[in-house]
Each structure stands twice: as structure tokens, then as C-alpha cells.
Coordinates of C-alpha atoms in Angstrom, one line a residue:
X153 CA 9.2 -84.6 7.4
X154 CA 12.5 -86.2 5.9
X155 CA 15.3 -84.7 4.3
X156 CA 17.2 -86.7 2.1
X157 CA 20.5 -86.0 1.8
X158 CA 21.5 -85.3 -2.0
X159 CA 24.8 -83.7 -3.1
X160 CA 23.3 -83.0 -6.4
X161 CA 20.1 -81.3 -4.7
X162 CA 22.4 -79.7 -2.0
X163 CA 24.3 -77.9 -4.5
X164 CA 22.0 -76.5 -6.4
X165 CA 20.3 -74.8 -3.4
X166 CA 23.6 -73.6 -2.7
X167 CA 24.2 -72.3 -6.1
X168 CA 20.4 -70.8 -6.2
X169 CA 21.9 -68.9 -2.8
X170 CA 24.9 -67.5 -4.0
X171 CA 23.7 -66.2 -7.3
X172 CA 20.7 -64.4 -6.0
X173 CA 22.8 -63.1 -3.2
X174 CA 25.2 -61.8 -6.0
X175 CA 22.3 -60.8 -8.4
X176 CA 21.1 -58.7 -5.3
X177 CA 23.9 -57.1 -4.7
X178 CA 24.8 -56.0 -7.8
X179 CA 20.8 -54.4 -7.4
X180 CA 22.2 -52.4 -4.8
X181 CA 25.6 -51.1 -6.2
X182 CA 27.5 -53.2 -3.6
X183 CA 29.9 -55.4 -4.9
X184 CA 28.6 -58.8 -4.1
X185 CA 29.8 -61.0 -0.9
X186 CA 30.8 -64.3 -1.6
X187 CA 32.7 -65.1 1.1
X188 CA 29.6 -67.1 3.2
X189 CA 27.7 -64.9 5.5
X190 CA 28.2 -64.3 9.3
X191 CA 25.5 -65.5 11.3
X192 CA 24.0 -64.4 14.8
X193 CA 21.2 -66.3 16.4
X194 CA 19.5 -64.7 19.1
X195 CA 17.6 -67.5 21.6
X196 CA 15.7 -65.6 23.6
X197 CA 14.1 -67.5 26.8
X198 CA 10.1 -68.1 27.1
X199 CA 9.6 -65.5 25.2
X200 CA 5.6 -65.2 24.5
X201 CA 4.2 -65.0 21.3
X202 CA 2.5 -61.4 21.8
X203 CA 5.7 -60.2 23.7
X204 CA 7.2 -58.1 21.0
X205 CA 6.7 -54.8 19.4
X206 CA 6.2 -56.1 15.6
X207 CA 4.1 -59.1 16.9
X208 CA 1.2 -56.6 19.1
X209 CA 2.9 -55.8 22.2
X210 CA 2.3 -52.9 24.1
X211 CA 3.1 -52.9 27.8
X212 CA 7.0 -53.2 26.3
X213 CA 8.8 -51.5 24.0
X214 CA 11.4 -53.5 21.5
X215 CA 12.1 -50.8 18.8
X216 CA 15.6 -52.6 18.0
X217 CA 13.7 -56.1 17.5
X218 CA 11.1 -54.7 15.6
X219 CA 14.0 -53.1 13.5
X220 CA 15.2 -57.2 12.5
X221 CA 11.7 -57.4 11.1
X222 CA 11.2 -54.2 9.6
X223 CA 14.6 -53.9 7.7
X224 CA 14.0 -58.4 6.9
X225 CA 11.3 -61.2 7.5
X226 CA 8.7 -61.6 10.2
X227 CA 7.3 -65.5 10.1
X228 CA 3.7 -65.7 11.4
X229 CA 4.0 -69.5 11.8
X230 CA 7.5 -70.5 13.5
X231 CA 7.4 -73.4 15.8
X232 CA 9.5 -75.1 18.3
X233 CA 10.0 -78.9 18.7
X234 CA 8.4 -78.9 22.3
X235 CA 6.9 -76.2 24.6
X236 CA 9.7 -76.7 27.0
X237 CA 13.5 -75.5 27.1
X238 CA 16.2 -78.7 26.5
X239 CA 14.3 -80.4 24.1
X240 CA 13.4 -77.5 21.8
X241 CA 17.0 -76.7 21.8
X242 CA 18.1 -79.9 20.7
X243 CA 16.3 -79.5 17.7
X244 CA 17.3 -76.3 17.0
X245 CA 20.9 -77.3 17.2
X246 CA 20.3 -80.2 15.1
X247 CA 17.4 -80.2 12.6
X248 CA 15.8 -83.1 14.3
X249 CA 12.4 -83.6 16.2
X250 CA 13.6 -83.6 20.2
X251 CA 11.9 -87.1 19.8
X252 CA 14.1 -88.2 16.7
X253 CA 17.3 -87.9 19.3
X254 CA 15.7 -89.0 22.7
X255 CA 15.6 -85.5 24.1
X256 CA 12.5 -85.7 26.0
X257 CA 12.4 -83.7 29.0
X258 CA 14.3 -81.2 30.7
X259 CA 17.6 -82.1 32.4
X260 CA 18.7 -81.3 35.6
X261 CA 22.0 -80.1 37.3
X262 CA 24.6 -83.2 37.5
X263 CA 22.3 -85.0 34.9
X264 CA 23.7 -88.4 33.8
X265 CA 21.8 -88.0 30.1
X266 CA 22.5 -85.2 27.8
X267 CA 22.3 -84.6 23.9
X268 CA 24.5 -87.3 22.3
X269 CA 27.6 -86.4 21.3
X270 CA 27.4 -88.3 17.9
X271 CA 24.5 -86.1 16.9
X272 CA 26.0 -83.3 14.4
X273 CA 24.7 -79.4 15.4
X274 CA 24.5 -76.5 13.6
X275 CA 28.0 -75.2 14.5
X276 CA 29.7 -78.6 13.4
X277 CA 28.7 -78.2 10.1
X278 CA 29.6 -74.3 10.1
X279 CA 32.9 -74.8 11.6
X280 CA 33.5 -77.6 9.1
X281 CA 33.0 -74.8 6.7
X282 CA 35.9 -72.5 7.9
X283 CA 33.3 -70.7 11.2
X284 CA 34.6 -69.5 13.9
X285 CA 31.7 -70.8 16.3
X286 CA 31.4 -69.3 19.8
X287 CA 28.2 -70.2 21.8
X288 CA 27.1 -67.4 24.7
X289 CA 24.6 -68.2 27.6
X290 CA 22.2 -71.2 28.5
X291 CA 22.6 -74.7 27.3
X292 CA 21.3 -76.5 29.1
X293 CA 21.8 -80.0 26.7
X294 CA 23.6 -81.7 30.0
X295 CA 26.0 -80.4 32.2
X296 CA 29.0 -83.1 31.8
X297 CA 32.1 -82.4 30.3
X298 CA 30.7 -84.4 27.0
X299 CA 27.7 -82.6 26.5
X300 CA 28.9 -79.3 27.2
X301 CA 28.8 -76.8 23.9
X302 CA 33.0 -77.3 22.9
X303 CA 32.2 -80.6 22.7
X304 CA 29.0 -80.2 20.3
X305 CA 30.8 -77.9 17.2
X306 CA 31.7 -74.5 19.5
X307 CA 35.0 -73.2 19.7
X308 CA 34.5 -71.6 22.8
X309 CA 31.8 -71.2 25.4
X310 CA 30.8 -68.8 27.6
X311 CA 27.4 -69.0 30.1
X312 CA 25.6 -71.5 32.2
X313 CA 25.1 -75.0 31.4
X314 CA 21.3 -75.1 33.0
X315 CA 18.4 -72.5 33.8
X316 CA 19.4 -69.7 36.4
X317 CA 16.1 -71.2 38.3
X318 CA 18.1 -74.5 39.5
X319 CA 20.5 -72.8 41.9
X320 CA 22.1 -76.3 42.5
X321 CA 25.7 -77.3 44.2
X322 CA 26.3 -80.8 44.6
X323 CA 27.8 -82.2 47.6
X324 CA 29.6 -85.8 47.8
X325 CA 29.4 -88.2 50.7
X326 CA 32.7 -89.2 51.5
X327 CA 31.6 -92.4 53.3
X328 CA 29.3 -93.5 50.3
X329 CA 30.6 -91.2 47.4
X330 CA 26.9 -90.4 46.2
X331 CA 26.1 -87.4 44.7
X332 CA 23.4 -85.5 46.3
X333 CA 21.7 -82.4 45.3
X334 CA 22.4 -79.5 47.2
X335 CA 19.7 -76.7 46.4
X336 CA 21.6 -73.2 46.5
X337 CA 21.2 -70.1 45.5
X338 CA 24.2 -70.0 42.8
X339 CA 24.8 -71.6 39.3
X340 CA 28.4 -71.9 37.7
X341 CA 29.2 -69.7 34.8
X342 CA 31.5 -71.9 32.8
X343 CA 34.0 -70.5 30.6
X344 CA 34.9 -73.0 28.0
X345 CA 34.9 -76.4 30.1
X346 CA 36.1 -74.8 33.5
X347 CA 33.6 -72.9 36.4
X348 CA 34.9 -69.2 36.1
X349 CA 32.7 -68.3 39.0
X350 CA 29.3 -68.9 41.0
X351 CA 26.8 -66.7 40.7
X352 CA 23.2 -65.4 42.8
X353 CA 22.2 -63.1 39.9
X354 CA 22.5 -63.8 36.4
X355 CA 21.1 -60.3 35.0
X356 CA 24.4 -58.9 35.1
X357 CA 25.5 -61.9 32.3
X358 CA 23.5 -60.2 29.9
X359 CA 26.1 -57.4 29.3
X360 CA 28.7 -59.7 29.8
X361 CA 28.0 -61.5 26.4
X362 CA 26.7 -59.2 24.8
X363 CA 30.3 -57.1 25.2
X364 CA 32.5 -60.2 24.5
X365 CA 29.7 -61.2 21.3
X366 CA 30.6 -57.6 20.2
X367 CA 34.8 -58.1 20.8
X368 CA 34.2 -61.3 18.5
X369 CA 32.7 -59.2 16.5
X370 CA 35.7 -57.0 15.8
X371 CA 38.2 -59.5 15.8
X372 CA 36.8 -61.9 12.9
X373 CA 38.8 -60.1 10.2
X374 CA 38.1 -62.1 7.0
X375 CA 36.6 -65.5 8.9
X376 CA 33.4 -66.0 9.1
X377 CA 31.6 -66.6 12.2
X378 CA 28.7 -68.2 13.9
X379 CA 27.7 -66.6 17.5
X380 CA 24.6 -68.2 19.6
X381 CA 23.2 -65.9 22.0
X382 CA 21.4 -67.8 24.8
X383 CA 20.2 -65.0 26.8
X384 CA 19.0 -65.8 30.3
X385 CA 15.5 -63.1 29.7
X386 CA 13.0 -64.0 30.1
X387 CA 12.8 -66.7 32.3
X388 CA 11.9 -66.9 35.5
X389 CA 13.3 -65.6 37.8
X390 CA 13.2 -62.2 36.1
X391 CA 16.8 -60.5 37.2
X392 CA 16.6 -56.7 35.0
X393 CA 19.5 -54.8 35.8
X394 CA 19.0 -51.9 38.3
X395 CA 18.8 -49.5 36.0
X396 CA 16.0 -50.9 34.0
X397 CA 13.4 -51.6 36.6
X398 CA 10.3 -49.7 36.5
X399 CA 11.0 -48.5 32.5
X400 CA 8.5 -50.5 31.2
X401 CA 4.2 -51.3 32.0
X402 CA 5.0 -54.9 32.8
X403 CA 7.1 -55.3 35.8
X404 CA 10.4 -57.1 36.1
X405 CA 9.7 -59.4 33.1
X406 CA 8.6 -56.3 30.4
X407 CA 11.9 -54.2 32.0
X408 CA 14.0 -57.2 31.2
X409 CA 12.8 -57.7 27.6
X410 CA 13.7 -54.1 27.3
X411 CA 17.0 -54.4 28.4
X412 CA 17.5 -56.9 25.7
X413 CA 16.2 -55.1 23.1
X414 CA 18.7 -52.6 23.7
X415 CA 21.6 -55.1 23.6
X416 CA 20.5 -56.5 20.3
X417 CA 20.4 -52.8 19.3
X418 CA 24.1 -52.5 20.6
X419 CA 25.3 -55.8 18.6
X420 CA 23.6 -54.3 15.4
X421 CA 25.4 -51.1 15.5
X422 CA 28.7 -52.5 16.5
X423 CA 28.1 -54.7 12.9
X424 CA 27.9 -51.7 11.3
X425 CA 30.7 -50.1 12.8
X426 CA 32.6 -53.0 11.6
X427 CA 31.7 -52.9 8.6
X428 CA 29.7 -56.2 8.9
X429 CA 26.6 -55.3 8.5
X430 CA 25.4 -56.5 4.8
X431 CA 27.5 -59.9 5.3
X432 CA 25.5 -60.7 8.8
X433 CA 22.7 -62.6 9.0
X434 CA 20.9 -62.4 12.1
X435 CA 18.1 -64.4 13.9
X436 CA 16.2 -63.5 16.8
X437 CA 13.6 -66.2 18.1
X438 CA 12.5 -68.2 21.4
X439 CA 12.6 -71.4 22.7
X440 CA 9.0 -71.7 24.0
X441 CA 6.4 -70.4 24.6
X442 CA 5.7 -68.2 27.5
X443 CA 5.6 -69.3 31.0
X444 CA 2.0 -69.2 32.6
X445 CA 3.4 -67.4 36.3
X446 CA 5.4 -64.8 34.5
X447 CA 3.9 -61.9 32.9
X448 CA 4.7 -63.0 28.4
X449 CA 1.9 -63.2 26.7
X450 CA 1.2 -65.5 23.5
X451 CA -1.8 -63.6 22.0
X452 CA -3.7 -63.9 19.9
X453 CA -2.8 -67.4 20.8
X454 CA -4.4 -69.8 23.1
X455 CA -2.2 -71.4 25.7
X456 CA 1.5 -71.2 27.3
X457 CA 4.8 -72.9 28.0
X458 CA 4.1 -76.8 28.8
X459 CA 1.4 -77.0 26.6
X460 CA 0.9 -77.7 22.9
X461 CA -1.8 -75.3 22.1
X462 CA -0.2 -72.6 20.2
X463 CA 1.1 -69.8 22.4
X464 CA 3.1 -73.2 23.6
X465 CA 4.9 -73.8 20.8
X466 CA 4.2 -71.4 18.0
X467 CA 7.2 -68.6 18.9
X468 CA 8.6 -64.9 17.4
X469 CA 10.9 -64.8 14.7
X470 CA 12.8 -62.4 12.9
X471 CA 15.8 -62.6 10.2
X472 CA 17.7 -59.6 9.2
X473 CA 20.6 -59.5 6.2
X474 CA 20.7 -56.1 4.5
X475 CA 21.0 -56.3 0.9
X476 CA 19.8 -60.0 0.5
X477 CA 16.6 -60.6 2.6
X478 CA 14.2 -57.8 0.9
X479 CA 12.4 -55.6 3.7
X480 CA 9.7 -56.1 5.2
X481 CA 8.5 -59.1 4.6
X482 CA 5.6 -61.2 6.6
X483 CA 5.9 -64.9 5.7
X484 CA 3.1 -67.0 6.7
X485 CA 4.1 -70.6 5.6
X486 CA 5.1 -73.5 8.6
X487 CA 8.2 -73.0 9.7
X488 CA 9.8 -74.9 12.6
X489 CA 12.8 -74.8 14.3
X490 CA 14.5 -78.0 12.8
X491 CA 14.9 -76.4 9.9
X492 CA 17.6 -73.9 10.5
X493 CA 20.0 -76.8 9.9
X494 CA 19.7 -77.5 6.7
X495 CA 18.8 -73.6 6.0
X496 CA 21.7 -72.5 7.5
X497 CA 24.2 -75.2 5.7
X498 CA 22.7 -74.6 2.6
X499 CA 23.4 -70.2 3.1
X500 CA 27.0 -71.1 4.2
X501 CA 27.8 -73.7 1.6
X502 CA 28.2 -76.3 4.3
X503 CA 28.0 -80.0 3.9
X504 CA 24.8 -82.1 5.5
X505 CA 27.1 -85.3 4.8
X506 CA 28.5 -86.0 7.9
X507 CA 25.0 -85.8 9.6
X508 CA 24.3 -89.8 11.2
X509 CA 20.6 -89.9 10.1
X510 CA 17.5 -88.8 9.2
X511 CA 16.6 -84.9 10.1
X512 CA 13.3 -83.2 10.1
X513 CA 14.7 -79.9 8.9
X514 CA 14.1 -78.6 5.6
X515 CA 15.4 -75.7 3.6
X516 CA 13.6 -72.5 4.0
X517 CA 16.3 -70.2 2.4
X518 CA 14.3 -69.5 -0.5
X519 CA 11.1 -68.3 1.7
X520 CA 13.8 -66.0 4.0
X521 CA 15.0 -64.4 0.6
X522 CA 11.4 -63.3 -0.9
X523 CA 11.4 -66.1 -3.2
X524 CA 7.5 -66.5 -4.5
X525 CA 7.3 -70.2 -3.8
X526 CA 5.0 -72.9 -5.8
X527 CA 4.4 -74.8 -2.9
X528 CA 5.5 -74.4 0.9
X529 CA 8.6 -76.3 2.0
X530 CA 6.8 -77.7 4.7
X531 CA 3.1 -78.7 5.2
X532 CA 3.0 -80.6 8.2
X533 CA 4.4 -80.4 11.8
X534 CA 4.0 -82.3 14.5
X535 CA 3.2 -81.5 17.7
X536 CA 4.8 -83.4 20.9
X537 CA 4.9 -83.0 24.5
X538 CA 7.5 -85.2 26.4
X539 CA 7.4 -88.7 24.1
X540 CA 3.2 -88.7 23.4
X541 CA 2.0 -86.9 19.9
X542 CA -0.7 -84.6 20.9
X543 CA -1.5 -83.0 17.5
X544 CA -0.5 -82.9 14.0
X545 CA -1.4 -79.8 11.4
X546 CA -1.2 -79.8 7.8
X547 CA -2.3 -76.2 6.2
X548 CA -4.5 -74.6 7.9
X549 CA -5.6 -77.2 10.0
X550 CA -4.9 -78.9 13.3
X551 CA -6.1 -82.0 15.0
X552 CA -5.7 -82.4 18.9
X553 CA -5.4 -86.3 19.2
X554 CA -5.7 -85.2 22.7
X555 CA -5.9 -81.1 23.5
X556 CA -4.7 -79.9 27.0
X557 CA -7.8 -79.5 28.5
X558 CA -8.4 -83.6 27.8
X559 CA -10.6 -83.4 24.7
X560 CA -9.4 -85.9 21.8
X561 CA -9.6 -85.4 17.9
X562 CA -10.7 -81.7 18.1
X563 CA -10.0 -79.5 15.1
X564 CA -9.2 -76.0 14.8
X565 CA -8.8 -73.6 11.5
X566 CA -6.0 -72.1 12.3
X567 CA -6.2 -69.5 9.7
X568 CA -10.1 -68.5 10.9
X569 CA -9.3 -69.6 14.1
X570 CA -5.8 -69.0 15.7
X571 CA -7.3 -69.1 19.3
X572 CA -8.5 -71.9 19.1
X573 CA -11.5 -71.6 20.1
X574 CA -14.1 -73.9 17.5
X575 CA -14.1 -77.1 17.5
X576 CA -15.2 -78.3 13.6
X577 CA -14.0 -81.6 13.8
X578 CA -18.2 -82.8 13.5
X579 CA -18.1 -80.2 10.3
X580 CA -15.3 -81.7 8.7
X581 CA -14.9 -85.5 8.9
X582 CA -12.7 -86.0 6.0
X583 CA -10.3 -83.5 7.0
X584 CA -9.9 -85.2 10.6
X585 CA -9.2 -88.8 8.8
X586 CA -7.1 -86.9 6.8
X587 CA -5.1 -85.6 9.8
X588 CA -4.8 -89.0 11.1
X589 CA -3.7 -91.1 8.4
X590 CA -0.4 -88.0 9.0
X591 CA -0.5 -88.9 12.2
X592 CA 0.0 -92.5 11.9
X593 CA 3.6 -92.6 9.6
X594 CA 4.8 -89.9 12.5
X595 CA 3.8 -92.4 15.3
X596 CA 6.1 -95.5 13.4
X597 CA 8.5 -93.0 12.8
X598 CA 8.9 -91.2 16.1
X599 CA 7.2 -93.1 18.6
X600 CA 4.2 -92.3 20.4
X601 CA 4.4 -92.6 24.6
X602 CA 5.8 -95.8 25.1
X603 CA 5.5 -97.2 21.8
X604 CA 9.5 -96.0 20.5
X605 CA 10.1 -95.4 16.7
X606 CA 11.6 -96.8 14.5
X607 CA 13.7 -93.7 13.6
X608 CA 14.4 -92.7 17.1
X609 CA 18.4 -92.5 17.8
X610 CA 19.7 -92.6 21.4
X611 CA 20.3 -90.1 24.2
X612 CA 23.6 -89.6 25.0
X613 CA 24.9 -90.7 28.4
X614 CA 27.7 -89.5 30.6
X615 CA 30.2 -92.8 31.5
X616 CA 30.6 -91.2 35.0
X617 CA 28.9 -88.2 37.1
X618 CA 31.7 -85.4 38.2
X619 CA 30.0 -82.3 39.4
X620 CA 31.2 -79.4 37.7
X621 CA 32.1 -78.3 41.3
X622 CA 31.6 -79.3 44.6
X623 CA 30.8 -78.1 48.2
X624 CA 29.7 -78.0 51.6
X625 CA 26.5 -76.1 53.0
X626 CA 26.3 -72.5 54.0
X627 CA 23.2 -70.7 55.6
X628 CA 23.7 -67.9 53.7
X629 CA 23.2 -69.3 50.6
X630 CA 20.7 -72.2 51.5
X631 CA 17.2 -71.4 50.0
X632 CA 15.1 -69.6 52.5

């Protein structure tokens, strides 16, 4: 669950990169890039398990998502650090457990906690490598100046710093000077640090980034550049554009995932208009699973978004670089979302140096590139919900120290059993102590409920509340 952090181990990974990127493109009778790759990573939101074309769906089509897979790699086994939106992200952006960095629950408009600014994200260590970094969409890490994404490694920012489902203003009692919420029907789109505008509708965004993603794009000349798409889709509320509604068997939320598929498809061709295409790696995944009143899906798997059965927290994921990941590919190995940290600084040549601690990442380069592997780079994963540990897998198996529907120790064979549906843990006593002798170094490490880790850092915390903008009531915008 640790990476250490070796300069000597670090390079040779990155050597290992280079030269089989090289190797691979001499294959092809392209001159080989060794300038480090762009990178594109696609967050898509609550997207279900079952949702896409190259993962079973059917009542949507996603012909320019299935293209990632088809033309890279499809993981069977890619999980998230939580089955809910601001804690999964911080790990993402970090390579940490949410728990490692005190990111345990979801934070709300004119929050006073947000991720710490002393933690070091992916686009710090990517910028510190010569990336331009631009970060398009949802944070939602804290809305104060110190949280926001120029202050966590972005060069610029352009989206909404919470979910388009808390419509909040904030209005300020002169006589007292408290803050009090204000539900509307508006959220600030932020460019950089400043409120461009307020928005009702934030289906209209989608082109919006996706058009500006593509003028980045073009105007990277010879820098490198890392781009984070937070799309809005498809959380609820679902907000397709006019245009799209009714194309699809799934109502607003199938429409919406289509739309998106045809944006990605847009940003893929305007790479290869550029020219960009072989040197760009791109990513496509979700943050959760999907959420129960909305119409994802996580089949095969059992369960949805706020739980930690599998269609809660085991996600899509798709990588596409033409010329260096080989076609194609299905990887089944544990993969989770800490680990495009230390992935993506080891493809770019970046430094894990300046990171202030432990991580939980490790590198899964090798297994994106086709490399037949010895062993997997990670066994175990850990599954939390808030700050409690409700299960812990290693292999093929996975122990519920306590499942969703209130059963405790209950194991699943999630390679015979991805649904979750037969209990063995009576058939197999030596695999559940084996589970929970895992369990126990996570709970020192990590925490467990109330009981805090040893390795747990701190949330960050704002020194003083400023709304990002203020303001009075108005009936037409109150909540009906």
C-alpha cells in the first residue's frame, strides 16, 4: 500500500518508459517522441460501471469511448478511493487514500475545510516538469481561494468549484456578519480565481470546455501539456443539450452520456489534426459509482454510489496513446485511482521528491504498456466509506468487515462472483483470517471510524470564509 520514494527505483522506471516507448516507435516507422507525452484525463461524473459501450451498455451509444479502448487498454478492476465525489478526487489528484489526507466527506458551498494545500497533486509534479496544466470543470476540493485548482499545480482554471446540484449563494448579515446559506438556483463558473458568471444550467459548459480544451490544444506548440476534464455528466441533475434529448433509450441521463461521447470524439480528432495524436495520452474514467435515482447502471456489479459494494466504487476506465499502448488490450489486475500519481510521474519523467509523505499509489505504467508482468503491482485495496474500513480484497477475494446491507465478515469471489451474491466466508476460514490480519496494518495506518492513523495527514482549513460572491434573495430564482 506504500510507495517508497527511491531515486534509484524512480529512474529506472523512467528509463524502462522511455526506451520501450522509443523501441515502439521505431516498430512503427515513426521516429520516436522523447519529448514526455501530453496527457488528457477525462473525469467523467457517477458514471456506472455498465454505462459504456465497451463495458455492456446498450440503452446508449459511446462509439468514440469505446474507440479509447479499442485503439489502447480497458481495466476490468479500476477503483476509486470512496464511492462518493470529493474524496475520490482527492486521491486521484494525489496518489493518497482520501483517508491518508483527511478528505472524508463531501464539502459544501462556502466550506471552511478543503484539500490541504501542502498536499502535492498530479499537476504540481507535471508542471514541475515543464506542463502546461489547465484544469476544466468540477472541483469540488473546497471552494476558498486556497483550495481552488491554481492553487493546487493548475495554471489556469475554468468550471465550478462544487456539484451543479448545490445551487447555493450566500448572503451576509450585516448586523452579525454570519454567513448563511442561501439555496438558489445558480452556481458560479469561476475562471481562474474570479466568478465569470452565475449560472441555472450547466449543460451548456460542456461545449464550453470542450472548445477552449481543444484551443489549448492548438496552442501548445512544443510544451507539453496536462488538461483535466471534469465534466459535469452525469450527475444529477441531468442537463443534455436541446439537441440531444430523446437520441438515446435512457432518458435525459443516456442522452447526456451521448453528448459526451461525442465531445471526447471532437478532442480526439482535433489531436490528430494537430498533429498530436501519437504523443497524447488520454484517460477516460469516473469518479464513483453510479447514483441509485438516476438511470447508470454498474452491472454486472452489485451496488451504487454511497456504497462500497462494487458498482460503488469499482469504475470504467480507458487509456489511449497510439503507437505506445498496444491495442486492444483488457487488463484485469487491481488498479485504483491513487495510482495515476506515481504512473503519471514516472511516463513524464517527473519527480515524486517533493511529495510530504507517504502515498498509496503505485506504478502501473508497465501494465498500461502490455508489459507481461510477474506479479501484479498491487494486490490489495481497501475499501472505505467516510473514515470506517468496510472491506479489504486481496486477489480474488473480498471480505465485508461489515457489507451494506449490515452483515459482517462476509466473503465474495470476485472472480466467480462479481455480484456478489455468495457468501463463502463458512467455506473458507483461512482466507477470511487472512483478509483480516490485511485489515489490521490498514486500520493503524489509516484509521478506522474514530480511531485516527497513524499515517493520517491533515485537512486543509481556510483562515477566514469569503463567499466567492454574495447576494440578496430573489423569487425568481429561490427553489420552488
Amino acid at each position: 500500500m506504500v510507495l517508497p520514494h527511491s531515486p534509484f527505483l524512480f529512474a529506472l522506471a523512467v528509463g524502462f518508459l522511455l526506451s520501450l516507448q522509443n523501441a515502439r516507435g521505431q516498430e512503427t516507422g515513426n521516429a520516436p517522441a522523447l519529448r514526455p507525452p501530453n496527457i488528457i484525463l477525462i473525469l467523467v461524473d457517477d458514471l456506472g460501471y455498465g454505462d459504456l459501450g465497451c463495458y455492456g451498455a446498450s440503452k446508449q451509444a459511446t462509439p468514440n469511448i469505446d474507440r479509447l479502448a479499442a485503439e489502447g487498454a480497458r481495466l476490468t478492476d479500476f477503483y476509486v478511493s470512496a464511492p462518493v465525489c470529493s474524496p475520490s478526487r482527492a486521491a486521484f489528484l494525489t496518489g493518497c487514500y482520501h483517508k491518508r489526507i483527511g478528505v472524508n466527506h463531501v464539502f459544501w458551498p462556502v466550506s471552511k475545510t478543503g484539500l490541504n494545500p501542502n498536499e502535492v497533486t498530479i499537476a504540481e509534479i507535471l508542471r514541475a516538469r515543464g506542463y502546461a496544466t489547465r484544469y476544466f470543470g468540477k472541483w469540488h476540493l473546497g471552494d476558498q481561494k486556497v483550495f481552488l485548482p491554481t492553487r493546487q499545480g493548475f495554471d489556469h482554471n475554468l468550471g465550478i468549484p462544487y456539484s451543479h446540484d448545490m445551487g447555493s449563494m450566500v448572503r451576509v448579515k450585516k448586523e452579525s456578519g454570519r454567513l448563511n446559506p442561501l439555496h438558489m438556483r445558480v452556481v458560479p463558473v469561476l475562471r481562474d480565481e474570479k466568478v465569470e458568471e452565475l449560472v441555472k444550467d450547466v449543460g451548456p459548459l460542456m461545449s464550453v470546455y470542450e472548445q477552449e480544451l481543444i484551443e489549448f490544444i492548438g496552442a501548445s506548440g512544443e510544451q507539453p501539456f496536462f488538461a483535466m476534464l471534469a465534466q459535469h455528466a452525469v450527475h444529477l441533475p441531468n442537463e443534455p443539450s436541446k439537441s440531444y434529448r430523446g437520441i438515446s433509450q435512457n432518458g435525459d441521463y443516456g442522452d447526456w452520456l451521448h453528448e459526451l461521447d461525442d465531445s471526447v470524439g471532437r478532442i480526439l480528432a482535433a489531436l490528430e489534426e494537430s498533429g498530436l495524436d501519437r504523443q497524447t495520452l488520454v484517460l477516460l474514467t469516473s469518479d464513483n459509482g453510479p447514483a441509485k435515482k438516476n438511470n447508470g447502471t454498474a452491472a454486472p456489479l452489485r451496488g451504487t454510489k454511497h456504497t462500497t459494494w462494487e458498482g460503488g466504487v469499482r469504475v470504467p476506465f480507458v487509456a489511449r496513446w497510439p503507437g505506445t499502448i498496444p491495442p486492444g488490450q483488457v487488463r484485469r489486475e487491481i488498479v485504483a485511482c491513487m495510482d495515476l500519481l506515481p504512473t503519471l510521474a514516472a511516463i513524464s519523467g517527473g519527480s515524486l521528491s517533493s511529495v510530504p509523505g507517504t502515498i498509496d499509489g503505485v506504478n502501473v505504467a508497465p501494465l498500461l504498456l502490455g508489459t507481461q508482468l510477474d506479479a501484479p503491482p498491487r494486490q490489495t485495496f481497501a475499501y472505505y466509506q467516510r473514515t470506517k474500513l468496510m472491506a479489504v480484497r486481496h486477489g480474488r477475494w473480498k471480505l465485508h468487515l461489515k457489507a451494506p446491507d449490515g452483515r459482517e465478515n462476509v466473503l465474495f469471489d470476485l472472480q466467480a462472483d462479481v455480484a456478489e451474491t455468495t457468501d463463502l466466508a463458512a467455506d473458507y476460514p483461512a482466507v477470511v483470517r487472512q483478509l483480516l490480519d490485511i485489515a489490521g496494518p490498514v486500520r493503524l495506518d489509516l484509521g478506522d471510524g474514530r480511531k485516527k492513523g497513524i499515517g493520517v495527514r491533515s485537512l486543509g482549513h481556510a483562515a477566514k470564509l469569503r463567499p466567492l460572491f454574495q447576494a440578496t434573495s430573489h423569487p425568481s430564482q429561490e427553489d420552488e
